Coordinates of C-alpha atoms in Angstrom, one line a residue:
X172 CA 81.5 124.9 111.6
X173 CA 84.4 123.1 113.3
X174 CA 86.9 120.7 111.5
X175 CA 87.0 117.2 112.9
X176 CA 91.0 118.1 114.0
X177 CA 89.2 120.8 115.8
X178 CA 86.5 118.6 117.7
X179 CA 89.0 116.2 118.1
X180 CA 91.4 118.4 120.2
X181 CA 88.4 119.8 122.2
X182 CA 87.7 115.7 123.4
X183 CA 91.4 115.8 123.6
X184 CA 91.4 118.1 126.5
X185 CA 88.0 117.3 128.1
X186 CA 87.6 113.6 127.7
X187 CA 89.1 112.6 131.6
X188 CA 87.4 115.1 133.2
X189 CA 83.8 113.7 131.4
X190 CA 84.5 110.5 131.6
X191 CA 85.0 110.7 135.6
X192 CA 81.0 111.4 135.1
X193 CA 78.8 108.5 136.7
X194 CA 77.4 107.1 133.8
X195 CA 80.0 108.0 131.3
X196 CA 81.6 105.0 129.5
X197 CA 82.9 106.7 126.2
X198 CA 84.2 109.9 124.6
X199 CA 84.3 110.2 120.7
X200 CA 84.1 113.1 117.4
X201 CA 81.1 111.9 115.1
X202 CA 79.3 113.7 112.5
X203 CA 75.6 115.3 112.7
X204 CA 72.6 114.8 110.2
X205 CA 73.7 118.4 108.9
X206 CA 77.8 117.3 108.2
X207 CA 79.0 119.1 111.3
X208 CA 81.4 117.4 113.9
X209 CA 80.2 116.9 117.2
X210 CA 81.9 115.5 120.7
X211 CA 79.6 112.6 121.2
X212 CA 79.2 111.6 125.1
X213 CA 78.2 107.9 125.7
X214 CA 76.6 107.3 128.5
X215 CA 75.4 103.7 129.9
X216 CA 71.8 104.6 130.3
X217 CA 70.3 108.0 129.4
X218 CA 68.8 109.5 132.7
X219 CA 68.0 112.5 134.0
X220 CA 70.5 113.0 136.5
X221 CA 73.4 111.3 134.0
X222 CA 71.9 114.0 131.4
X223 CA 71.8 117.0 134.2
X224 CA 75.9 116.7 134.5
X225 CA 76.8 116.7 130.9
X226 CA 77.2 120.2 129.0
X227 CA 75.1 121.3 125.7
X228 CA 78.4 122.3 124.1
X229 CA 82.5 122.4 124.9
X230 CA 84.0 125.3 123.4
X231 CA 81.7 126.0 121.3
X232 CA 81.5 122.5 119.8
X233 CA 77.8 120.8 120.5
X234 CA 77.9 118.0 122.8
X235 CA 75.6 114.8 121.6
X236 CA 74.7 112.4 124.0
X237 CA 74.3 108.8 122.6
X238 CA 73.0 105.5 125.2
X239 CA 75.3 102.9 124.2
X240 CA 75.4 100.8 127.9
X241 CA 78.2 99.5 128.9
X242 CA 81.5 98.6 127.1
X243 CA 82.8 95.3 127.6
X244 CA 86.6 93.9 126.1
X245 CA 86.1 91.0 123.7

Protein backbone atom coordinates (compact mmCIF):
# COMPACT_ATOMS: atom_id res chain seq x y z
CA UNK A 1 0.00 0.00 0.00
CA UNK A 2 1.25 3.44 -1.00
CA UNK A 3 1.56 6.47 1.33
CA UNK A 4 -0.39 9.58 0.32
CA UNK A 5 3.41 11.45 -0.14
CA UNK A 6 3.85 8.52 -2.44
CA UNK A 7 0.53 8.93 -4.65
CA UNK A 8 0.96 12.40 -4.35
CA UNK A 9 4.41 12.40 -6.28
CA UNK A 10 3.05 9.85 -8.77
CA UNK A 11 0.13 12.93 -9.72
CA UNK A 12 3.08 15.07 -9.37
CA UNK A 13 4.71 13.72 -12.37
CA UNK A 14 1.71 12.57 -14.44
CA UNK A 15 -0.89 15.22 -13.79
CA UNK A 16 0.00 17.53 -17.31
CA UNK A 17 0.35 14.83 -19.35
CA UNK A 18 -3.45 13.44 -18.17
CA UNK A 19 -4.92 16.39 -17.95
CA UNK A 20 -4.01 17.23 -21.84
CA UNK A 21 -6.77 14.21 -22.07
CA UNK A 22 -10.16 15.43 -23.70
CA UNK A 23 -12.38 15.22 -21.06
CA UNK A 24 -10.00 15.67 -18.25
CA UNK A 25 -10.72 18.63 -15.91
CA UNK A 26 -8.94 17.51 -12.63
CA UNK A 27 -6.09 15.52 -11.04
CA UNK A 28 -6.14 14.73 -7.21
CA UNK A 29 -4.81 11.71 -4.27
CA UNK A 30 -8.10 10.50 -2.41
CA UNK A 31 -8.61 7.61 -0.34
CA UNK A 32 -10.49 4.17 -1.23
CA UNK A 33 -13.41 2.34 0.77
CA UNK A 34 -10.38 -0.02 1.92
CA UNK A 35 -7.98 3.14 3.39
CA UNK A 36 -5.63 2.94 0.32
CA UNK A 37 -4.53 6.16 -1.63
CA UNK A 38 -5.59 6.42 -5.03
CA UNK A 39 -4.78 9.08 -8.04
CA UNK A 40 -8.31 10.09 -8.69
CA UNK A 41 -8.92 11.23 -12.56
CA UNK A 42 -12.00 13.68 -13.00
CA UNK A 43 -13.31 13.68 -15.93
CA UNK A 44 -16.37 15.98 -17.26
CA UNK A 45 -18.62 13.22 -18.34
CA UNK A 46 -17.75 9.46 -18.03
CA UNK A 47 -17.68 7.94 -21.59
CA UNK A 48 -16.37 5.30 -23.28
CA UNK A 49 -13.92 6.90 -25.29
CA UNK A 50 -12.89 9.49 -22.21
CA UNK A 51 -12.62 6.06 -20.13
CA UNK A 52 -10.62 4.12 -23.14
CA UNK A 53 -7.59 6.85 -22.80
CA UNK A 54 -7.16 6.79 -19.07
CA UNK A 55 -4.84 3.99 -17.38
CA UNK A 56 -6.14 1.34 -14.61
CA UNK A 57 -3.00 2.22 -12.55
CA UNK A 58 0.32 4.78 -12.70
CA UNK A 59 3.13 3.12 -11.16
CA UNK A 60 1.59 0.88 -9.54
CA UNK A 61 -0.85 3.23 -7.84
CA UNK A 62 -4.70 2.44 -9.03
CA UNK A 63 -6.13 5.08 -11.02
CA UNK A 64 -10.08 6.07 -9.95
CA UNK A 65 -12.02 7.79 -12.33
CA UNK A 66 -14.69 10.16 -10.65
CA UNK A 67 -17.51 12.39 -13.21
CA UNK A 68 -17.38 15.62 -11.62
CA UNK A 69 -18.33 17.91 -15.03
CA UNK A 70 -16.88 20.76 -15.45
CA UNK A 71 -14.96 23.14 -13.04
CA UNK A 72 -15.97 26.63 -13.12
CA UNK A 73 -14.01 29.73 -10.90
CA UNK A 74 -16.34 31.28 -8.32
Amino acid sequence: MASREEVAQVKDRHSDRLLDLPGVVGVGVTEDEGGEYVLTVHVETDEPEVRAQLPDELEGCPVRVVQTGRYRKF
